[in-house]
Amino acid sequence: MAGMIPRQFIDDLLARADIVELIDSRVPLKKAGKNYQACCPFHTEKSPSFSVSQDKQFYHCFGCGEHGNAISFLMEFERLEFPDAVEELASHYNMEVPREQSNRSPAQQKQDQKAYSQKQDDYELMAQISRFFQQQLKVASDKDVAIDYLKGRGLSGAIVKRFGIGYISDAWDGMMKVFGRSGQINQQLVDLGMAIQGDKNKPYDRFRGRIQFPIRDKRGRVIGFGGRVLGDGTPKYLNSPETRIYHKGQELYGLYEAKQANKQLTRLVVVEGYMDVVALAQHGVDYAVASLGTATTPEQLQTLFRTVKEVICCYDGDRAGRDAAWRAMDNALPMIQDGYSLKFVFLPDGQDPDSMIREQGQAAFETILDNATPLSQFLFEHLLTQIDMSSPEGKGAAVGAFQPYLAKLPESNLKDAMVTKLANQFGASNEIQLKKLHKNFANTTESTTKTKRTKITPIRLAIALLLEHPHIVEILPDPAILSELNMPGIPLLNTLLALCKQNPKVNGAQLIEHFRGQEAEKQLNKIMCIEHHIEAANAENTFLDIIESFLNKFLENRCNELFEKQRTVGLTNTEIGELHGLLSEQK
């Protein structure tokens, strides 16, 4: 009898296998977004609900629920036992199934280490450049021009320091003379958007004669810059291009600073420019962020709603501002659940947050925020102004106009209220219309929520991200950081973290394979099917945010336990020391 198939070989096999290629050779697939789809081979259907993810190396049918990795597919499709499925998959890739462990090539590990080191070098170089810009604000020969500009905008030295604002003189090589020490670094500066490749392969400064605003990620690392020209030059604002560490649609200027200034953020204000963020902070509104010159993207909105429950978009009252608000609202609709709100403020012509708060002060500006227009009111006002509600035709058109927007809203009290309000616009027949509208919108929602198999909780999201991006274990200072936590799902997460640490090249399909035949396999398969819409570039930060929330919850619970014991029987000296330490951690 043949011996056990080594676990290492199974991992290697799944690393080699391409599930899209494998399934496509048996069930023709068609590209559908980032995934592939077909009519399910495991049940009869007319419309394709069988989805295959190349990123996850995982398949799932939204109709019958079948799911798994490449080995699982062969077991189900070919009706094979596990060892035979492994043999079949191995033969597909001309691999011989061994009975002893095989060594992994160090080449891929070396390549990963090189990519990791490159990013660390990038962050360090950007930090050095940021410090250089800040120093130039103090020592440049024309520093007074920059200082006078900042003072003219009402900014103090303290606020300039908090946001790391700097300056670069109007010279072609002010930054390059300091940092362009070799061909390799020159290329790195070009790659990071700090320099532009000129004639004769000689790079020159991208930013010249500008106030420099460093853009930080959620961990405080400088990833790009926004430069405000002094004088009449163009463009007025110049931003870093997309780079390997900076993706503007996923970042929010000022979010790091807002979180540093407010340990318990309750709301965030989205404004259009860097100076708006800084000016608001100068006058006490230190919870503003800017969307970096883009319409507020779904990724940015996800970040906002992961941070706070109330988001206020503050835009100009002109057509462009209202169009930006409409796009933000449309992107936010799937995220608006009970307890979360998106509101809008439209400023008078000629005003921006900077000018308004300087003229009227913090209290008046925050009163405007307190009276912001709710999402529901903005939606109704925008759509109903385009419809003649005095005629039956207009009323019928209203239903069609609202349908795509209400269909995006998750089931909630807000959605019920909006449907009721829409029905009330129909006058005497509102009860009939209300039932009809509820039925119509419920049907639309039901068809979309069939795909929401598993509720997304923080622990499930953490596991889902780890399954998709196992390398994020490397950003944890200690993989055993959660070992003392007593929360549902933490033991499984800890096991996965340990597996990822042991094998830096493991993928999600391999991780799930480790649990074949165990109860955890079913849980992981369900989690692997979660559609969380978090981009790969955001995975690390999202994962860290979740881990931080777990640790904060643990500290809070342990403090409560010790306080309760102190009130009843008293604490030992050791426990008193522990309580003092926990309280300092929470400060």
XYZ file of C-alpha atoms in Angstrom:
587
model
C 0.000 0.000 0.000
C 1.267 3.396 -0.909
C 2.248 5.680 1.973
C 0.775 9.023 2.922
C 1.223 11.835 0.445
C 3.521 14.372 2.100
C 1.859 17.615 3.108
C 4.704 19.581 1.549
C 4.017 18.026 -1.847
C 0.326 18.913 -1.654
C 1.304 22.486 -0.900
C 3.746 22.514 -3.798
C 1.141 21.025 -6.126
C -1.461 23.636 -5.247
C 1.149 26.352 -5.653
C 1.867 25.075 -9.161
C -1.760 24.523 -10.166
C -3.796 27.171 -11.945
C -7.420 26.521 -11.048
C -8.685 28.578 -13.999
C -6.677 26.525 -16.478
C -7.712 23.271 -14.804
C -11.448 23.982 -14.760
C -11.476 25.632 -18.191
C -10.127 22.413 -19.699
C -13.309 20.691 -18.464
C -15.885 23.486 -18.204
C -15.365 26.409 -20.623
C -15.045 29.639 -18.643
C -15.694 33.238 -19.599
C -14.033 36.297 -18.056
C -16.370 38.226 -15.768
C -14.619 41.133 -14.110
C -11.632 39.879 -12.155
C -13.047 36.333 -12.003
C -14.280 33.711 -14.479
C -17.724 32.167 -14.702
C -19.751 29.393 -16.319
C -22.954 27.464 -15.788
C -22.360 25.222 -12.798
C -21.224 21.676 -13.656
C -22.724 20.387 -10.396
C -26.357 21.410 -10.909
C -28.672 22.418 -13.761
C -29.038 26.138 -14.402
C -29.716 28.539 -17.263
C -27.687 31.535 -16.082
C -24.044 31.179 -14.982
C -23.569 31.256 -11.208
C -20.347 29.223 -11.040
C -17.431 31.572 -10.309
C -13.698 30.843 -10.355
C -11.180 33.194 -8.761
C -7.618 33.133 -10.043
C -6.436 35.311 -7.163
C -7.908 33.008 -4.516
C -7.360 29.771 -6.493
C -10.889 28.902 -5.436
C -14.243 28.153 -7.069
C -17.759 28.715 -5.759
C -21.281 28.241 -7.095
C -23.739 30.846 -5.883
C -26.577 28.534 -6.834
C -25.826 25.183 -5.207
C -23.006 26.246 -2.875
C -20.287 23.887 -4.151
C -16.819 25.301 -3.547
C -13.200 24.366 -3.049
C -9.678 24.350 -4.501
C -8.222 22.497 -7.479
C -8.126 19.159 -5.655
C -11.721 19.554 -4.470
C -12.867 20.281 -8.020
C -11.336 17.087 -9.353
C -12.840 15.067 -6.506
C -16.333 16.408 -7.284
C -16.131 16.662 -11.069
C -14.298 13.400 -11.708
C -15.782 11.577 -8.678
C -12.316 10.742 -7.361
C -11.055 9.919 -3.891
C -8.572 12.361 -2.424
C -5.357 10.415 -3.291
C -6.579 9.828 -6.842
C -7.444 13.497 -7.244
C -3.915 14.423 -6.151
C -2.466 11.938 -8.644
C -4.684 13.353 -11.415
C -3.724 16.944 -10.680
C -0.047 16.040 -10.440
C -0.146 14.293 -13.818
C -1.774 17.391 -15.320
C 1.409 19.282 -14.419
C 3.804 16.397 -15.152
C 4.640 15.985 -11.477
C 5.311 12.656 -9.848
C 3.647 12.136 -6.483
C 6.481 11.418 -4.030
C 6.386 9.588 -0.753
C 8.891 11.812 0.901
C 9.230 15.541 1.463
C 10.651 17.671 -1.301
C 12.635 20.863 -0.779
C 11.243 24.155 -2.007
C 13.424 26.302 -4.243
C 14.813 29.358 -2.445
C 14.524 31.460 -5.621
C 10.933 32.565 -4.974
C 11.695 33.372 -1.347
C 14.611 35.489 -2.509
C 12.381 37.308 -5.001
C 9.786 38.058 -2.309
C 12.478 39.332 0.040
C 13.769 41.610 -2.708
C 10.296 43.087 -3.281
C 9.819 43.587 0.458
C 13.209 45.282 0.817
C 12.420 47.537 -2.152
C 9.258 48.796 -0.471
C 11.075 49.431 2.795
C 13.707 51.401 0.872
C 10.919 53.356 -0.833
C 9.309 54.316 2.466
C 12.644 55.342 3.945
C 13.572 57.450 0.930
C 10.207 59.219 0.937
C 10.592 59.929 4.665
C 14.031 61.464 4.025
C 12.655 63.622 1.225
C 9.818 64.787 3.456
C 12.297 65.817 6.145
C 14.339 67.604 3.476
C 11.302 69.615 2.344
C 10.542 70.551 5.947
C 14.153 71.646 6.461
C 14.036 73.764 3.315
C 11.196 75.749 4.860
C 13.769 76.856 7.432
C 16.980 77.210 5.412
C 16.156 77.846 1.742
C 17.374 81.207 0.429
C 13.793 82.127 -0.542
C 12.152 80.581 2.527
C 10.515 83.886 3.466
C 8.242 83.670 0.424
C 6.955 80.300 1.592
C 6.683 81.330 5.243
C 4.807 84.505 4.351
C 2.380 82.468 2.237
C 1.650 80.031 5.056
C 1.228 82.847 7.582
C -1.046 84.611 5.126
C -3.236 81.519 5.090
C -3.460 81.727 8.870
C -1.323 78.667 9.635
C 0.762 78.470 12.796
C 4.153 76.843 13.104
C 2.594 74.086 15.212
C 0.052 73.110 12.550
C 2.715 73.222 9.819
C 4.832 70.855 11.909
C 1.910 68.528 12.668
C 1.185 68.029 8.970
C 4.872 67.928 7.995
C 4.440 70.772 5.502
C 7.616 71.746 3.676
C 8.945 73.729 0.750
C 11.091 73.314 -2.339
C 12.619 76.225 -4.258
C 12.020 76.760 -7.966
C 15.068 74.940 -9.302
C 15.348 71.999 -11.668
C 17.481 69.901 -9.362
C 16.943 71.142 -5.793
C 15.934 67.708 -4.590
C 17.977 65.678 -7.070
C 21.238 67.346 -5.999
C 20.708 65.952 -2.503
C 19.249 62.530 -3.244
C 20.334 61.625 -6.805
C 23.530 59.921 -5.729
C 23.555 57.027 -8.195
C 21.821 55.678 -11.248
C 19.916 53.203 -9.099
C 18.579 55.890 -6.736
C 17.798 58.169 -9.692
C 15.596 55.427 -11.110
C 13.995 54.904 -7.719
C 13.164 58.621 -7.516
C 11.564 58.446 -10.964
C 9.626 55.323 -9.964
C 8.354 57.094 -6.836
C 7.180 60.101 -8.827
C 9.648 62.506 -7.248
C 11.640 63.037 -10.441
C 10.923 63.070 -14.170
C 13.226 61.423 -16.673
C 14.706 64.205 -18.818
C 16.876 64.384 -21.905
C 20.130 62.442 -21.932
C 18.758 60.193 -19.194
C 19.106 62.955 -16.588
C 16.152 63.164 -14.176
C 14.936 66.504 -12.826
C 12.678 67.496 -9.918
C 8.928 66.996 -10.394
C 8.133 69.515 -7.637
C 9.628 73.002 -8.014
C 8.721 76.265 -6.299
C 5.959 74.706 -4.240
C 4.637 74.260 -0.713
C 4.852 70.512 -0.127
C 2.128 68.519 1.644
C 3.257 64.952 2.468
C 0.603 62.295 1.931
C 0.762 59.591 4.604
C -0.833 56.175 4.633
C -2.770 54.931 7.641
C 0.462 53.810 9.263
C 1.979 57.286 8.945
C 4.435 56.452 6.173
C 4.979 59.122 3.520
C 3.837 57.693 0.187
C 3.445 60.801 -1.982
C 3.195 64.580 -2.054
C 0.880 67.360 -3.109
C 2.580 70.600 -4.122
C 0.907 74.049 -4.085
C 2.568 76.526 -6.426
C 3.606 79.931 -5.123
C 2.682 82.710 -7.480
C 0.776 82.406 -10.742
C 2.321 79.188 -12.040
C 0.352 76.207 -13.252
C -0.912 73.781 -12.301
C -2.002 75.308 -9.011
C -1.738 71.902 -7.312
C 0.593 69.174 -8.523
C 0.151 65.677 -7.136
C 2.333 62.593 -7.064
C 1.498 60.096 -9.808
C 0.476 56.516 -9.084
C 3.469 54.486 -7.881
C 4.139 51.105 -6.373
C 3.460 52.532 -2.894
C 0.905 55.262 -3.701
C -2.574 54.640 -5.114
C -4.562 57.841 -4.827
C -7.987 56.213 -5.097
C -7.258 54.238 -1.937
C -5.768 56.950 0.278
C -7.196 59.932 2.150
C -5.071 62.977 2.896
C -5.206 63.890 6.578
C -6.678 60.608 7.869
C -3.506 59.672 9.730
C -3.313 63.130 11.301
C -7.014 63.027 12.250
C -6.564 59.683 13.997
C -3.494 60.986 15.812
C -5.405 64.051 17.028
C -8.560 62.141 18.025
C -8.296 58.828 19.812
C -12.080 58.434 19.535
C -13.130 59.783 16.152
C -16.900 60.010 15.762
C -17.182 61.687 12.377
C -15.052 62.701 9.415
C -15.490 65.583 6.994
C -14.447 65.039 3.383
C -13.199 68.198 1.653
C -11.534 68.810 -1.690
C -8.048 70.174 -0.993
C -4.976 69.821 1.190
C -5.230 73.418 2.395
C -8.864 72.896 3.421
C -7.811 69.999 5.665
C -4.956 71.947 7.245
C -6.986 75.161 7.679
C -9.826 73.284 9.385
C -7.349 71.631 11.746
C -5.825 75.035 12.492
C -9.222 76.241 13.682
C -10.102 73.185 15.763
C -11.891 70.983 13.210
C -9.195 68.310 13.262
C -11.247 65.541 11.706
C -11.160 66.509 8.020
C -9.721 64.495 5.126
C -9.328 65.103 1.398
C -9.892 62.662 -1.433
C -6.697 63.587 -3.306
C -8.212 65.099 -6.405
C -10.514 62.188 -7.205
C -14.223 61.674 -6.788
C -14.613 59.834 -3.486
C -14.018 56.210 -4.479
C -15.639 53.053 -3.043
C -12.270 52.153 -1.496
C -12.030 55.546 0.214
C -15.619 55.271 1.450
C -14.906 51.824 2.866
C -11.968 53.310 4.759
C -14.144 56.163 6.029
C -16.908 53.893 7.285
C -14.419 51.513 8.873
C -13.156 54.508 10.835
C -16.365 56.352 11.804
C -20.132 56.002 11.476
C -20.821 59.548 10.298
C -19.263 60.942 7.123
C -19.970 64.474 5.895
C -18.977 65.488 2.371
C -18.321 69.224 2.175
C -18.306 70.478 -1.418
C -18.713 73.674 -3.404
C -22.347 74.435 -4.185
C -21.724 74.664 -7.941
C -22.549 72.009 -10.512
C -19.152 70.317 -10.176
C -19.534 70.073 -6.401
C -23.017 68.586 -6.619
C -21.881 66.119 -9.283
C -19.037 65.026 -6.977
C -21.540 64.608 -4.142
C -23.810 62.504 -6.335
C -20.957 60.179 -7.294
C -19.947 59.830 -3.652
C -23.530 59.021 -2.684
C -23.859 56.434 -5.446
C -20.627 54.745 -4.371
C -21.670 54.778 -0.710
C -25.188 53.323 -1.038
C -24.178 49.631 -0.614
C -22.339 50.563 2.616
C -25.137 52.494 4.354
C -26.500 50.281 7.106
C -28.438 51.235 10.220
C -26.201 53.326 12.438
C -24.115 54.708 9.557
C -24.813 57.986 7.793
C -23.545 59.986 4.845
C -24.404 63.690 4.795
C -23.664 66.639 2.536
C -22.785 70.309 2.964
C -22.793 72.636 -0.047
C -20.952 75.901 0.459
C -22.043 79.268 -1.015
C -20.442 80.467 -4.238
C -16.916 81.744 -3.748
C -16.488 79.966 -0.416
C -14.434 76.936 0.535
C -13.892 75.341 3.968
C -10.634 77.282 4.377
C -12.167 80.704 3.775
C -15.380 79.954 5.642
C -13.796 78.780 8.872
C -11.355 81.712 8.835
C -14.268 84.121 8.465
C -16.828 82.487 10.750
C -14.808 80.372 13.177
C -15.030 76.806 14.466
C -18.414 77.033 16.213
C -20.220 78.447 13.169
C -18.601 75.936 10.833
C -19.487 72.987 13.072
C -23.071 74.262 13.271
C -23.156 74.017 9.466
C -21.862 70.433 9.739
C -24.474 69.608 12.381
C -27.182 70.708 9.928
C -25.774 68.809 6.946
C -28.216 67.368 4.410
C -28.844 63.628 4.997
C -28.315 61.199 2.128
C -32.042 60.458 1.837
C -32.955 64.144 1.520
C -30.207 64.754 -1.045
C -31.384 61.768 -3.094
C -35.008 62.871 -3.059
C -34.290 66.509 -3.833
C -32.006 65.599 -6.720
C -34.342 63.105 -8.382
C -37.716 64.746 -7.722
C -36.601 68.074 -9.161
C -36.198 66.257 -12.471
C -39.692 64.714 -12.409
C -43.184 66.179 -12.787
C -44.975 64.614 -9.820
C -48.298 66.223 -10.767
C -49.011 63.673 -13.484
C -49.443 59.861 -13.377
C -46.651 59.572 -15.935
C -44.327 61.545 -13.687
C -45.197 59.412 -10.672
C -44.493 56.290 -12.671
C -41.168 57.731 -13.783
C -40.284 58.428 -10.137
C -40.389 54.745 -9.296
C -38.073 53.954 -12.178
C -35.717 56.774 -11.232
C -35.412 55.617 -7.615
C -35.209 51.895 -8.379
C -31.448 51.565 -9.112
C -30.484 53.614 -6.054
C -32.804 52.026 -3.500
C -31.859 48.610 -4.851
C -28.252 49.275 -3.839
C -29.187 50.038 -0.228
C -28.954 47.105 2.202
C -32.139 46.246 4.092
C -32.405 48.831 6.882
C -34.746 51.244 8.639
C -33.424 53.972 6.344
C -34.433 52.017 3.257
C -37.912 51.351 4.688
C -38.344 55.051 5.471
C -37.253 56.078 1.980
C -39.646 53.619 0.312
C -42.479 54.879 2.537
C -41.645 58.499 1.716
C -41.626 57.719 -1.989
C -45.026 56.025 -1.708
C -46.431 59.024 0.156
C -45.711 61.190 -2.879
C -48.546 59.337 -4.650
C -51.320 60.806 -2.485
C -54.523 58.805 -1.885
C -53.179 55.532 -3.251
C -50.099 55.564 -1.055
C -50.951 52.328 0.818
C -51.243 50.382 -2.417
C -48.119 51.999 -3.789
C -46.266 51.346 -0.542
C -46.951 47.601 -0.720
C -46.002 47.558 -4.379
C -42.774 49.478 -3.822
C -41.748 47.339 -0.858
C -42.362 44.246 -2.965
C -40.426 45.624 -5.939
C -37.421 46.770 -3.941
C -37.467 43.667 -1.730
C -37.365 41.467 -4.839
C -34.424 43.433 -6.219
C -32.590 43.199 -2.949
C -33.354 39.522 -2.513
C -31.821 38.723 -5.884
C -28.633 40.520 -4.900
C -28.431 39.216 -1.341
C -28.466 35.587 -2.397
C -24.749 36.007 -2.925
C -24.233 37.260 0.662
C -23.848 33.824 2.119
C -21.795 34.676 5.173
C -22.115 37.710 7.417
C -18.868 39.698 7.402
C -17.660 40.061 10.983
C -14.237 41.491 11.895
C -12.770 38.055 12.684
C -14.105 36.582 9.428
C -12.759 39.542 7.474
C -9.343 39.118 9.112
C -9.301 35.416 8.191
C -10.531 36.166 4.656
C -7.730 38.676 4.121
C -5.152 36.255 5.516
C -6.396 33.487 3.207
C -6.086 35.786 0.202
C -2.833 37.484 1.250
C -0.922 35.132 3.584
C 2.192 37.321 3.362
C 0.548 39.933 5.615
C 1.631 37.816 8.571
C 5.036 39.459 8.067
C 3.728 42.883 9.100
C 2.821 41.648 12.580
C 5.568 42.287 15.140
C 4.730 38.904 16.702
C 2.454 36.290 15.051
C 1.467 35.158 18.565
C 0.213 38.647 19.441
C -3.362 37.360 19.828
C -2.504 34.250 21.840
C -4.087 35.520 25.070
C -7.353 36.651 23.502
C -10.444 34.627 24.327
C -12.780 35.464 21.454
C -14.682 33.286 18.950
C -12.571 32.592 15.888
C -9.261 33.711 17.429
C -7.882 30.140 17.851
C -8.441 29.460 14.149
C -6.858 32.786 13.199
C -3.852 32.015 15.413
C -3.432 28.623 13.738
C -3.530 30.255 10.318
C -0.992 32.885 11.390
C 1.366 30.150 12.568
C 0.992 28.262 9.267
C 1.663 31.426 7.265
C 4.752 32.158 9.344
C 6.085 28.637 8.830
C 5.626 28.810 5.064
C 6.095 32.327 3.620
C 4.945 31.187 0.156
C 1.708 29.503 1.229
C -1.523 30.509 -0.532
C -5.157 30.355 0.545
C -5.903 27.092 -1.233
C -2.963 25.463 0.547
C -4.063 26.815 3.924
C -7.557 25.391 3.565
C -6.087 22.079 2.433
C -4.354 21.816 5.817
C -7.794 21.507 7.420
C -9.313 18.939 5.034
C -11.720 16.701 6.903
C -11.883 18.999 9.932
C -14.726 21.273 11.053
C -12.527 24.295 10.341
C -12.469 23.357 6.651
C -16.180 24.155 6.346
C -15.722 27.484 8.121
C -12.760 28.457 5.944
C -14.563 27.495 2.745
C -17.455 29.787 3.686
C -15.081 32.605 4.593
C -13.206 32.173 1.319
C -16.486 32.955 -0.487
C -16.900 36.321 1.242
C -16.970 39.249 -1.191
C -15.442 42.064 0.851
C -14.318 44.324 -2.051
C -11.041 45.231 -0.340
C -8.284 45.775 -2.887
C -4.979 43.958 -2.475
C -3.158 47.240 -1.850
C -5.421 47.879 1.144
C -5.220 44.379 2.640
C -2.323 45.049 5.018
C -3.784 48.208 6.518
C -7.247 46.705 6.878
C -5.802 43.616 8.555
C -3.785 45.746 10.976
C -6.863 47.829 11.795
C -8.782 44.682 12.717
C -5.951 43.260 14.837
C -5.673 46.611 16.637
C -9.405 46.557 17.388
C -9.101 43.040 18.832
C -6.250 44.111 21.107
C -8.113 47.220 22.233
C -11.145 45.080 23.077
C -8.958 42.686 25.045
C -7.417 45.541 27.038
C -10.852 46.970 27.764
C -12.270 43.611 28.925
C -9.271 42.824 31.095
C -9.452 46.281 32.728
C -13.126 45.731 33.475
C -12.329 42.350 35.061
C -9.687 43.885 37.302
C -11.913 46.837 38.251
C -14.690 44.413 39.219
C -12.319 42.345 41.321
C -10.963 45.523 42.955
C -14.479 46.493 44.005
C -15.291 43.070 45.462
C -12.262 41.274 46.916
C -9.370 43.568 46.075
C -6.298 43.100 43.877
C -2.922 41.540 44.519
C 0.195 43.628 43.988
C 0.791 41.806 40.705
C -2.728 42.593 39.527
C -2.383 46.247 40.565
C 0.756 46.471 38.447
C -1.040 44.784 35.553
C -3.948 47.235 35.818
C -1.609 50.234 35.816
C 0.144 48.854 32.747
C -3.143 48.259 30.925
C -4.389 51.757 31.705
C -1.178 53.292 30.328
C -1.593 51.215 27.152
C -5.062 52.702 26.642
C -3.897 56.320 26.958
